[in-house]
Short mmCIF file of C-alpha atoms in Angstrom, two decimals:
data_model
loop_
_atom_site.label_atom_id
_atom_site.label_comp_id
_atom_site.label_asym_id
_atom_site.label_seq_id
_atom_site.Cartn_x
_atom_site.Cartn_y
_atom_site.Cartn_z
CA UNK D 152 78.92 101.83 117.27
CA UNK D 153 78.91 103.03 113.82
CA UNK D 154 79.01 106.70 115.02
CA UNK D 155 81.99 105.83 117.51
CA UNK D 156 84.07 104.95 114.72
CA UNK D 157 83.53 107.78 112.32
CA UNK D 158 84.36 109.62 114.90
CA UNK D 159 87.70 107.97 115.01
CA UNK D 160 88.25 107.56 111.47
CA UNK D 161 89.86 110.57 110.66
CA UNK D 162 92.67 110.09 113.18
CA UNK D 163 92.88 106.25 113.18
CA UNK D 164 95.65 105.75 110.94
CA UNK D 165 98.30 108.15 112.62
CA UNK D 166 97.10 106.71 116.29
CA UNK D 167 97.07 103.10 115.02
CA UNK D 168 97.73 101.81 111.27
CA UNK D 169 100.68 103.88 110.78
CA UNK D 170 102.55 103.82 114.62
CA UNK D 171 105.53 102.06 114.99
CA UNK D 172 103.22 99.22 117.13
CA UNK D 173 100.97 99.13 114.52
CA UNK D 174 103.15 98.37 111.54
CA UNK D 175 105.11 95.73 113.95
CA UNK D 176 102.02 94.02 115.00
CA UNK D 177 100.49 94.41 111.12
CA UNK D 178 103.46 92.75 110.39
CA UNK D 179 103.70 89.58 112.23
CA UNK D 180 99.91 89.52 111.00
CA UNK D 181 100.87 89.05 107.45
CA UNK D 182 103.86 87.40 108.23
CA UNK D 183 101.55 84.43 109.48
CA UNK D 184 99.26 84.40 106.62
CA UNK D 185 101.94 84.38 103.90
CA UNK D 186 101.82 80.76 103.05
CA UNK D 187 98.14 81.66 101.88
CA UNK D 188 98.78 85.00 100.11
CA UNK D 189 101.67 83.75 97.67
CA UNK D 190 100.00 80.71 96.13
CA UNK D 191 99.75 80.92 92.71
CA UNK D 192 95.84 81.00 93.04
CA UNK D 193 94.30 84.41 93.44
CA UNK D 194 91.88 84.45 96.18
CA UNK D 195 88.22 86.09 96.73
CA UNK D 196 88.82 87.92 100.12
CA UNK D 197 86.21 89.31 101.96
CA UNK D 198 87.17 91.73 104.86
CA UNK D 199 85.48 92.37 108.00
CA UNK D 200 85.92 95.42 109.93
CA UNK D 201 88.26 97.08 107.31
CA UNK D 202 88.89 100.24 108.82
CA UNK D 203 90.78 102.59 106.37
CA UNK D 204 91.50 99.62 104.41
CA UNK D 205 95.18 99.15 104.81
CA UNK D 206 95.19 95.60 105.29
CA UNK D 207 92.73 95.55 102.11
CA UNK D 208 95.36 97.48 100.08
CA UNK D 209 97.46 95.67 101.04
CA UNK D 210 95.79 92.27 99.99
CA UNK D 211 94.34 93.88 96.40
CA UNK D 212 98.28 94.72 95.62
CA UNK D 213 99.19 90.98 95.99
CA UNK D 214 96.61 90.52 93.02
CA UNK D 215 93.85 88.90 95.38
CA UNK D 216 89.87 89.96 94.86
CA UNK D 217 89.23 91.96 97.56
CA UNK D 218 85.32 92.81 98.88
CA UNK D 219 86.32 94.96 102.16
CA UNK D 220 83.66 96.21 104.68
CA UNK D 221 83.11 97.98 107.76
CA UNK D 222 79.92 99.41 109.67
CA UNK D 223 81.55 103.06 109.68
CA UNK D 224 81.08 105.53 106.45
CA UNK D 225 83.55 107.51 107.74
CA UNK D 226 86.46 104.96 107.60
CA UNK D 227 84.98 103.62 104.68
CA UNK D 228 85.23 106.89 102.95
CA UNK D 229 88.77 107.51 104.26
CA UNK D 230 89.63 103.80 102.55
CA UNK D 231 88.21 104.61 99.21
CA UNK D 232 90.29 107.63 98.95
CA UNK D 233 93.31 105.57 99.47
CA UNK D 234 93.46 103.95 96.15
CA UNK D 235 91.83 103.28 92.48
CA UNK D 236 93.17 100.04 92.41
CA UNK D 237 90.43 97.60 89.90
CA UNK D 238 91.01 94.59 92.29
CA UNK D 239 89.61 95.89 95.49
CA UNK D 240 85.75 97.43 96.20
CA UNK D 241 84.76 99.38 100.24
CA UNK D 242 81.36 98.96 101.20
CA UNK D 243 79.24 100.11 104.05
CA UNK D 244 78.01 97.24 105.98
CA UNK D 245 77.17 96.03 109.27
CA UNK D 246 78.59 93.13 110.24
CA UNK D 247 75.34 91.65 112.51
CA UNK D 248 72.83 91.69 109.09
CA UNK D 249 75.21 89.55 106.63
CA UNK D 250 73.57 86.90 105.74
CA UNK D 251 74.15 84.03 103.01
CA UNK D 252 71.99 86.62 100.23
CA UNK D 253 74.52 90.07 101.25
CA UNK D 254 77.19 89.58 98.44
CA UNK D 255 76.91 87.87 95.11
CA UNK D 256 79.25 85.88 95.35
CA UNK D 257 81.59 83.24 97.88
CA UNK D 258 85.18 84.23 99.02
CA UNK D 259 87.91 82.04 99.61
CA UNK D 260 89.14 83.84 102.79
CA UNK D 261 86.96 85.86 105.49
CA UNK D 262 89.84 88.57 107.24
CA UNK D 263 88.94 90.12 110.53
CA UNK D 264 92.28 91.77 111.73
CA UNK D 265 93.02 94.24 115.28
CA UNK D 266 89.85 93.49 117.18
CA UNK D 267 87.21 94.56 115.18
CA UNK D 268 85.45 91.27 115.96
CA UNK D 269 85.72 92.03 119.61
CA UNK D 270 82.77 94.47 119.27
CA UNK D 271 80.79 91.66 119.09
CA UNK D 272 79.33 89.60 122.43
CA UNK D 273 79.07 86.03 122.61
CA UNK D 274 75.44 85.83 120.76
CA UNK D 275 76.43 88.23 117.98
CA UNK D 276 79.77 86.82 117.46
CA UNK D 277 78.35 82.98 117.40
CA UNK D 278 75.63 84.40 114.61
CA UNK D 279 78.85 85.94 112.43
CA UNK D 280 80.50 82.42 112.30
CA UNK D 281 77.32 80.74 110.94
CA UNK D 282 76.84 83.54 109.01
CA UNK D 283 80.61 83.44 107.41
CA UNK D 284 80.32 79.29 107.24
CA UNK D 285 77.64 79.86 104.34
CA UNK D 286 80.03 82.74 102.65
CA UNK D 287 82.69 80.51 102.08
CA UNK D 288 83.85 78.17 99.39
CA UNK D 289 84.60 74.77 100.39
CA UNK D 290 87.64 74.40 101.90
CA UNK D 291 87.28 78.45 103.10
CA UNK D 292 89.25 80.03 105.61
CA UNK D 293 88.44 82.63 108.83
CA UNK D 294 91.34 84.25 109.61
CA UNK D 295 90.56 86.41 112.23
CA UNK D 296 93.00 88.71 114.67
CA UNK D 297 91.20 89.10 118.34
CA UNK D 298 92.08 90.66 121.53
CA UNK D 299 92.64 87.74 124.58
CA UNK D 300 91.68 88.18 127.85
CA UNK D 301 95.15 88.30 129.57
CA UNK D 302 97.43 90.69 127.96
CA UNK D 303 100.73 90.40 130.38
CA UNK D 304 101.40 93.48 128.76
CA UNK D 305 98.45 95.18 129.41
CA UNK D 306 98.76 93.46 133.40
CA UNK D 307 101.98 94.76 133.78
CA UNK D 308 101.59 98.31 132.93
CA UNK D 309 98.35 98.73 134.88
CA UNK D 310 99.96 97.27 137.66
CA UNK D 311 103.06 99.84 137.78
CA UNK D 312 100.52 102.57 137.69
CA UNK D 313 98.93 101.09 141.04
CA UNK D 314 95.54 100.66 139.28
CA UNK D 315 94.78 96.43 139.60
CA UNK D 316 91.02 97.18 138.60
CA UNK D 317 92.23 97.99 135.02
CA UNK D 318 94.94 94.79 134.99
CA UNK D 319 92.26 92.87 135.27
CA UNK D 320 89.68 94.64 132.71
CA UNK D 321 89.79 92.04 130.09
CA UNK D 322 89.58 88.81 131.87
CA UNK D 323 85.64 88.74 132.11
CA UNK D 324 82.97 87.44 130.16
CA UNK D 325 81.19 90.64 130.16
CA UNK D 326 81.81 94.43 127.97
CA UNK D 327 84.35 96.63 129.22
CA UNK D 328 84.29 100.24 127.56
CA UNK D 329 87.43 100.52 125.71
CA UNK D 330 88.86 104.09 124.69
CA UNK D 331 89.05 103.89 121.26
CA UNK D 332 90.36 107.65 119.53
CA UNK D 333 88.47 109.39 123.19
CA UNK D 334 84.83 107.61 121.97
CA UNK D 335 84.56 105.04 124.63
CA UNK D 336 83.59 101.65 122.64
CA UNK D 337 81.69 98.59 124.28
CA UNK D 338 84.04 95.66 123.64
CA UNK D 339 84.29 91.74 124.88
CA UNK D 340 87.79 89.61 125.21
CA UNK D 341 88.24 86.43 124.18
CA UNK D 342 90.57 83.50 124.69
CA UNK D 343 91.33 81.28 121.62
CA UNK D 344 89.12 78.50 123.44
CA UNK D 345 86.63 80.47 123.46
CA UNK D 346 86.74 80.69 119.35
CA UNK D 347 87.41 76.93 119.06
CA UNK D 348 84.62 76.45 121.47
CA UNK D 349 82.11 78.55 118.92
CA UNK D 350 83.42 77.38 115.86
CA UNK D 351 84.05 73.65 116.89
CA UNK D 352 80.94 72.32 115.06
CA UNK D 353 81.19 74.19 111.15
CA UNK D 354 85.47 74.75 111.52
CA UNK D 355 88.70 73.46 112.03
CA UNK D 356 91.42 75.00 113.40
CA UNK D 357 94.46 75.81 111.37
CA UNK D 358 96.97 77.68 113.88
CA UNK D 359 96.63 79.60 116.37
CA UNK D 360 99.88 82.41 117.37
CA UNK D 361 100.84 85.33 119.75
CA UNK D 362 100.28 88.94 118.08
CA UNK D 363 102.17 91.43 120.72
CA UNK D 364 103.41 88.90 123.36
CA UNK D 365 106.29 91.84 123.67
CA UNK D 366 105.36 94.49 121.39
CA UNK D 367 103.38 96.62 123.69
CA UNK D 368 99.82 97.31 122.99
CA UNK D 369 98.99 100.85 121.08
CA UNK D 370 98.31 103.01 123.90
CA UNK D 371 101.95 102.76 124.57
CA UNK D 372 102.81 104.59 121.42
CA UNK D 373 104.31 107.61 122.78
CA UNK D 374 106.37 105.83 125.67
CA UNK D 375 109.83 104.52 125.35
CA UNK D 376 109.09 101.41 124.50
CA UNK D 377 107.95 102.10 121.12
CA UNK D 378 111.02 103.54 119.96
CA UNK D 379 114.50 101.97 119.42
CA UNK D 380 116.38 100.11 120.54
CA UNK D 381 113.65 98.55 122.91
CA UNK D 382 111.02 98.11 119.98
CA UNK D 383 113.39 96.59 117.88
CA UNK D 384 114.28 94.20 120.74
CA UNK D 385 110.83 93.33 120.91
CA UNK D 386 110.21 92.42 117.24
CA UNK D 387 112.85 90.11 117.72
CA UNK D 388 111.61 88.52 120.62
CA UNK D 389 107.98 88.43 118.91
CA UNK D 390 109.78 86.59 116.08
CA UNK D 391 111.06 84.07 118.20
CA UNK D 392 107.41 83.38 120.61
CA UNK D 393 105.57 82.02 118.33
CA UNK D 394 103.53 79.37 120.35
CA UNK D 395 100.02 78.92 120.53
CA UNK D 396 100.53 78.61 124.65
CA UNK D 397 101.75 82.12 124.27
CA UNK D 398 98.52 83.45 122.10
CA UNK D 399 96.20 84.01 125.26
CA UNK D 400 98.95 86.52 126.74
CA UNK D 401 99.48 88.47 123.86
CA UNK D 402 98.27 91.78 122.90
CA UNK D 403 96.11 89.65 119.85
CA UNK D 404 96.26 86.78 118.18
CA UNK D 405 96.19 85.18 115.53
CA UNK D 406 93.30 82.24 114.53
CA UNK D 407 92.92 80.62 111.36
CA UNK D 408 90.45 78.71 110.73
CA UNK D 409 88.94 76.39 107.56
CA UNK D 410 85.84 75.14 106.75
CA UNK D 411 84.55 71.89 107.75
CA UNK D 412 82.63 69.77 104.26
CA UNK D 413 78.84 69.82 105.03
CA UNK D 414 77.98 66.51 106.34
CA UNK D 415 75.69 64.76 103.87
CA UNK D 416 72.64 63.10 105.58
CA UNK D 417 71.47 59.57 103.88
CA UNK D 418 67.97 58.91 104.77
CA UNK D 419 67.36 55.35 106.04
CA UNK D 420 65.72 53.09 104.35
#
């Protein structure tokens, strides 16, 4: 995996970060976690999956202490060239071997944004969450931006091309290879009951909301229907669905999560 996306990371930002879907979508992202980012408390933010590090940027400029990571040194490298700012530090790191002992310190607020944690199955994603519960401070937050299983979007378009095989390529419980920059990329969709049901026992959930319930997904770049007048049509529309019903037929969505307190056990007398 970490050779797929070095691949990719020269070319990621003008296919994804910077595209007219991915600034939309970026921006109903932060849009949702603003009642977070402008307390008056700087937070310890560790990022998962950074990529080039926009949303890190991003996060550091807002005066926040930001640790951001990623398994690939090639979009780490394309990240660190990005900015000098004293508030923000890219490291290498594979998200399956984190453990309680990686970093020196605990973070306030664990970021996964775009699907990165969709490279993860079922097992590997269940070990991240314990792994993240003993990362956090109390009263921590996940905030994490997946890919759902029914995309109407993604339906839709399939559909109109006469191919219902690929309509249908998320909704399993097994890896589909997903294209990602021509470097085909083992990846697993999940439902927002399917986080709850992983993260039931050590979280609590916050909010759940649609990411791209009109905005089309990023493949569609090039099309129409990322240009105006339809794409601004669409951000208005997105603006307006905002309910968690809505979140498993989006493009992503948007979880956030907080940290249960560790139960205290008496021992009986």
């Amino acid at each position: 995996m970490k050779a797929d996306f070095d691949i990719a990371a020269n070319n990621y930002d003008d296919i994804f970060t910077f595209s007219n879907i991915g600034k939309a979508q970026r921006n109903i992202v932060f849009k949702n976690m603003t009642p977070l980012l402008y307390l008056e408390k700087k937070l310890s933010i560790l990022e998962i999956n950074c990529g080039t590090g926009e949303d890190a940027i991003k996060l550091a400029k807002l005066g926040h202490e930001v640790h951001a990571t990623d398994i690939s040194e090639g979009m780490i490298a394309v990240a660190k060239a990005k900015t000098k700012l004293k508030n923000i530090a890219f490291t290498v790191q594979d998200i399956n071997t984190i453990t309680e002992q990686t970093f020196t310190k605990k973070f306030d607020v664990i970021f996964s944004d775009f699907g990165g944690l969709n490279c993860l199955s079922k097992t590997q994603l269940e070990h991240f969450f314990n792994s993240a519960n003993t990362l956090l401070n109390p009263n921590g937050k996940l905030i994490l931006v997946l890919m759902p299983k029914q995309c109407l979007w993604e339906q839709a378009y399939f559909l109109l091309k006469g191919d219902p095989k690929k309509a249908k390529r998320r909704n399993t419980n097994k890896s589909v290879d997903a294209n990602v920059d021509g470097v085909s990329v083992k990846t697993w969709y999940y439902n927002p009951k399917d986080i709850l049901s992983l993260t039931q026992d050590l979280y609590k959930k916050e909010k759940i909301k649609p990411i791209g319930i009109t905005i089309p997904p990023s493949y569609l770049e090039n099309s129409i229907l990322a240009k105006k007048p339809l794409l601004s049509i669409f951000k208005i529309i997105d603006r307006m669905i905002i309910g968690e019903f809505w979140a498993k037929y989006a493009d992503h969505f948007y979880i956030e999560l907080s940290k249960k307190p560790t139960k205290v056990k008496h021992n009986e007398t």
